[in-house]
PDB file of C-alpha atoms in Angstrom:
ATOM      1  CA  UNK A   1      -8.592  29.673   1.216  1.00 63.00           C
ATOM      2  CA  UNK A   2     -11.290  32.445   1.516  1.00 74.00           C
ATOM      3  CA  UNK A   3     -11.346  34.842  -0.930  1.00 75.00           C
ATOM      4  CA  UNK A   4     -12.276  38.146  -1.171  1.00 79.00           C
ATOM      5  CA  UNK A   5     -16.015  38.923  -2.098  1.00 73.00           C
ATOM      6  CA  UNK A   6     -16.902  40.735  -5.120  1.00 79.00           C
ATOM      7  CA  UNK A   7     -13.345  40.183  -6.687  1.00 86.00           C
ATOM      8  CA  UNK A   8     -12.843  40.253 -10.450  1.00 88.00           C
ATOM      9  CA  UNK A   9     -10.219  37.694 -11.601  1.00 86.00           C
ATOM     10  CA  UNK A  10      -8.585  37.544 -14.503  1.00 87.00           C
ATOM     11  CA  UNK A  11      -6.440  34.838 -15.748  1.00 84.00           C
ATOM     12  CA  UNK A  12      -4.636  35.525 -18.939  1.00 84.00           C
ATOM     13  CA  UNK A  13      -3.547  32.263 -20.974  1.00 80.00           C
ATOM     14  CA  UNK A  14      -4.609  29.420 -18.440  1.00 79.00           C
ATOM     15  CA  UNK A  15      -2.432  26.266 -20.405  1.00 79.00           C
ATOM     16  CA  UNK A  16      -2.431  23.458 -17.645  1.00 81.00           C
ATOM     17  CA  UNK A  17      -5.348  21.323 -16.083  1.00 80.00           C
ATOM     18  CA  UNK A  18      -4.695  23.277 -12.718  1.00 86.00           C
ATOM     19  CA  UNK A  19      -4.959  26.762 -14.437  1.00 85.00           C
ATOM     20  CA  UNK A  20      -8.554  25.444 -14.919  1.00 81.00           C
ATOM     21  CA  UNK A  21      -9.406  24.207 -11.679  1.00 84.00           C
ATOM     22  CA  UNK A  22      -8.372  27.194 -10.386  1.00 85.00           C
ATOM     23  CA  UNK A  23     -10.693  28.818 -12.661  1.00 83.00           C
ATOM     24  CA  UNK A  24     -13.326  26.497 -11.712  1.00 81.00           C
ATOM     25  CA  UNK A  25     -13.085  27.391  -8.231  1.00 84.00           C
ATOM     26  CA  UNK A  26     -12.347  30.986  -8.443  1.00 84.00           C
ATOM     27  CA  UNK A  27     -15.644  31.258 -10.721  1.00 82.00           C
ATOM     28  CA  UNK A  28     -17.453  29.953  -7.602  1.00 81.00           C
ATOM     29  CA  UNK A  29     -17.792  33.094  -6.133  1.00 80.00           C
ATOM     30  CA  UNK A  30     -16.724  36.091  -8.167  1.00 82.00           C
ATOM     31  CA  UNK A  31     -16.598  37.075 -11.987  1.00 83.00           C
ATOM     32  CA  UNK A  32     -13.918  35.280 -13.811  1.00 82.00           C
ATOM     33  CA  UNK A  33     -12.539  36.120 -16.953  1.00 83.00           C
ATOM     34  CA  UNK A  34     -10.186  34.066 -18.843  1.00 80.00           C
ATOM     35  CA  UNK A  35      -8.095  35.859 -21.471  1.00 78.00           C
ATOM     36  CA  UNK A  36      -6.628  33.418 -24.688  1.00 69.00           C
ATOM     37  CA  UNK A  37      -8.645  30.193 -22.399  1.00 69.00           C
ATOM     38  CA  UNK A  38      -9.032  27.487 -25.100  1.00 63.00           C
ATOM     39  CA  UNK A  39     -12.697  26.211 -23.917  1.00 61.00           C
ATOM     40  CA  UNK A  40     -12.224  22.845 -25.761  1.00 59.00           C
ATOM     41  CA  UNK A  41     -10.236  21.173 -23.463  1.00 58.00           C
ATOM     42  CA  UNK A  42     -11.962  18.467 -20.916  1.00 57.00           C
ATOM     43  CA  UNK A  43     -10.318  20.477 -18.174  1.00 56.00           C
ATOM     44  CA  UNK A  44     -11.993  24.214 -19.430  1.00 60.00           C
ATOM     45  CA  UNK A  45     -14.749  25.261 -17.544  1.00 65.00           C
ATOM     46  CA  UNK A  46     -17.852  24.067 -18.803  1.00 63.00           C
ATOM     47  CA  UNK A  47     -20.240  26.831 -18.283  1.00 64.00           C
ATOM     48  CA  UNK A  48     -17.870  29.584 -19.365  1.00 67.00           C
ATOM     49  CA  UNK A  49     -19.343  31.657 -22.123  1.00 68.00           C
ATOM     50  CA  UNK A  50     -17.876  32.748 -25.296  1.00 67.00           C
ATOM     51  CA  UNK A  51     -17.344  37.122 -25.201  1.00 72.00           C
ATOM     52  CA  UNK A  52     -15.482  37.249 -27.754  1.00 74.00           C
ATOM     53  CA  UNK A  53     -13.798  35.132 -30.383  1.00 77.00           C
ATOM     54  CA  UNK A  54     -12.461  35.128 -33.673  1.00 82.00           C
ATOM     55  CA  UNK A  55     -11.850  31.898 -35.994  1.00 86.00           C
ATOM     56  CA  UNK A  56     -10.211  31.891 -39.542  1.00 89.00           C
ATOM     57  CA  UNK A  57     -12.345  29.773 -41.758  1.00 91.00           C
ATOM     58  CA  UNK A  58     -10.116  28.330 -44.324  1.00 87.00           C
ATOM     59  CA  UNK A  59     -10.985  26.957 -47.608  1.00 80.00           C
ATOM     60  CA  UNK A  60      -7.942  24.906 -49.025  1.00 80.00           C
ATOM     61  CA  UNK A  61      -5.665  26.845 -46.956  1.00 83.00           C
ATOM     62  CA  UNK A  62      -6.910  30.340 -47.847  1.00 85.00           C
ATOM     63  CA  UNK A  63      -9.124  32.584 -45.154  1.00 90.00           C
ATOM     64  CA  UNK A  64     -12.741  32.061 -47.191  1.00 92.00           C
ATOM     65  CA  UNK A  65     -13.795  34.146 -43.904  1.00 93.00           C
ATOM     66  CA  UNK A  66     -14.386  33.961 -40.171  1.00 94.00           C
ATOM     67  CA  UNK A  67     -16.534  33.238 -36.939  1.00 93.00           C
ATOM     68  CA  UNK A  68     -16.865  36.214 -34.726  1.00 90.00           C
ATOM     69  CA  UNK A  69     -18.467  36.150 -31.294  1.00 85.00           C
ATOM     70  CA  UNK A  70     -18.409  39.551 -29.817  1.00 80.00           C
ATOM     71  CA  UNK A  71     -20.858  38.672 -27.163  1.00 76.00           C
ATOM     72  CA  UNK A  72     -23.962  38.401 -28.923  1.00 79.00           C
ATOM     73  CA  UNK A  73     -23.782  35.290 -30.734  1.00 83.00           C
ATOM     74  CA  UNK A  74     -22.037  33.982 -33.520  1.00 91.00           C
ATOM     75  CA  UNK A  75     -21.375  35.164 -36.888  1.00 94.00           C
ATOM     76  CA  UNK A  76     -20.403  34.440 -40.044  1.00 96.00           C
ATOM     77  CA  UNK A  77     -18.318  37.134 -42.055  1.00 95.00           C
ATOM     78  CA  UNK A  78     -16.800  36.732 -45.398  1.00 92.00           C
ATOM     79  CA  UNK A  79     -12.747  37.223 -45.923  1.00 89.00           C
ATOM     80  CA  UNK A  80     -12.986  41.195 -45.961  1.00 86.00           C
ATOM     81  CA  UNK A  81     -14.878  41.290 -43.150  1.00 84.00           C
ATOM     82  CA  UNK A  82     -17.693  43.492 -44.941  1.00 89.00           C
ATOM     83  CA  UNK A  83     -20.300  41.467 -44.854  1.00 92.00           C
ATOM     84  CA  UNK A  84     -22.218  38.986 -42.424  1.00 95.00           C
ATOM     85  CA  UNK A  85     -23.262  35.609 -44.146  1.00 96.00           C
ATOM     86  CA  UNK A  86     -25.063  33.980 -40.996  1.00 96.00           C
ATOM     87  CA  UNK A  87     -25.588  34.933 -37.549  1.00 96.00           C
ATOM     88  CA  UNK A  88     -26.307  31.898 -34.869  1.00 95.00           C
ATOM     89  CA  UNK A  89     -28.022  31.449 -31.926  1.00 91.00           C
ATOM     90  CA  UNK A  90     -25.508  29.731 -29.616  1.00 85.00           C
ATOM     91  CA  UNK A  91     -27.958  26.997 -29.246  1.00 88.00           C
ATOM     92  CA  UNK A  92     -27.278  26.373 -32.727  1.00 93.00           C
ATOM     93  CA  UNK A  93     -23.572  26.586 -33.138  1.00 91.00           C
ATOM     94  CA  UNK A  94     -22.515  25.396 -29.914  1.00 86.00           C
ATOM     95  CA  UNK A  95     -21.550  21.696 -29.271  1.00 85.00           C
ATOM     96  CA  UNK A  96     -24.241  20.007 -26.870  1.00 83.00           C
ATOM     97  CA  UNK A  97     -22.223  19.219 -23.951  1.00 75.00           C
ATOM     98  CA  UNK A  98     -19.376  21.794 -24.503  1.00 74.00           C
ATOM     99  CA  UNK A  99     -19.145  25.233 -24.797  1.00 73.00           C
ATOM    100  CA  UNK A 100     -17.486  24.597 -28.384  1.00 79.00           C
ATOM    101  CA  UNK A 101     -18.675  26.292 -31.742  1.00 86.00           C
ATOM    102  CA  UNK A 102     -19.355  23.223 -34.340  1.00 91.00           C
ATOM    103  CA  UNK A 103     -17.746  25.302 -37.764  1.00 91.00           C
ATOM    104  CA  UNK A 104     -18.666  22.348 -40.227  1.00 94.00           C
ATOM    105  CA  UNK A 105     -21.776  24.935 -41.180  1.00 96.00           C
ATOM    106  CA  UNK A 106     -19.732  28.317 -40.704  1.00 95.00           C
ATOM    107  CA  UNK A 107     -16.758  26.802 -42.560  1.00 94.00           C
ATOM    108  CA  UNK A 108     -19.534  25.293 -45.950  1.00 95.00           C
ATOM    109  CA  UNK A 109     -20.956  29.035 -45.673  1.00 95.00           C
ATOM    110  CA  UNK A 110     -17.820  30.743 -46.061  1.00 95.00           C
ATOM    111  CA  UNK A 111     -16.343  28.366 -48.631  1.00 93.00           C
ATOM    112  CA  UNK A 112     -19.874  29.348 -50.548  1.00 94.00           C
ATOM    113  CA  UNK A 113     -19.095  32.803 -50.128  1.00 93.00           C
ATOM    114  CA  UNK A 114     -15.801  32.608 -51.436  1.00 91.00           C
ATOM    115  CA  UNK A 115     -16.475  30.932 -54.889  1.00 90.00           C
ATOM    116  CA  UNK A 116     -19.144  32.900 -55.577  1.00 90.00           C
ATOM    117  CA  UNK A 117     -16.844  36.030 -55.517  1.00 87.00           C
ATOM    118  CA  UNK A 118     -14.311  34.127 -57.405  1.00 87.00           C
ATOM    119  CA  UNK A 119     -16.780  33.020 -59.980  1.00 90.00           C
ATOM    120  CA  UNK A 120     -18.028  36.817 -59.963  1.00 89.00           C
ATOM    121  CA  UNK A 121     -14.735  37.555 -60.900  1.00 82.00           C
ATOM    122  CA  UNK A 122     -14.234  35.469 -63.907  1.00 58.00           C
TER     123      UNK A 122
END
């Protein structure tokens, strides 16, 4: 079909692998945004970029803090949320290949973060 030119879509909660190939194809030609997209997937969109995201980072099932991307890079923020650990380059967070934050580093940092504070405490 032809589409409209400069037409913002927005597709809130794509779930299926046609969702994303609509995506794929609607991103083609006009802005796309995908609201609640889960970029892991095989069938996300592989040059979709990250504007904003939050991740609980747990630490034996307690939030030790979280991964924020609010469109300019990564970061690192304890439980409470007042204080930055780490900020990341996406280059150095995301997943060669994907468009996937790797949280093995994010998640050590937090869980650091987190028994120092508790050991603070003591």
């Amino acid at each position: 079909p032809t589409l409209p030119p400069n037409t913002l879509y927005i597709l809130l909660t794509p779930s299926s692998p046609s969702d994303y190939t609509l995506s794929s194809y609607l991103s083609l030609s006009s802005p796309l945004i995908l609201l609640n997209g889960y970029l892991k997937t095989p069938s996300s969109i592989k040059t979709a970029k990250w504007i904003y995201h939050r991740k609980p980072l747990t630490n034996c099932g307690l939030v030790s803090g979280h991964l924020l991307n609010e469109g300019s890079g990564f970061k690192v923020v304890n439980a409470s949320g007042d204080r930055v650990i780490k900020v990341f380059k996406d280059e150095d967070i995301i997943v060669k290949g994907s468009n996937t934050p790797d949280l093995r580093e994010a998640v050590k940092l937090a869980q650091a973060d987190m028994d120092e504070r508790i050991n603070r405490g003591k």
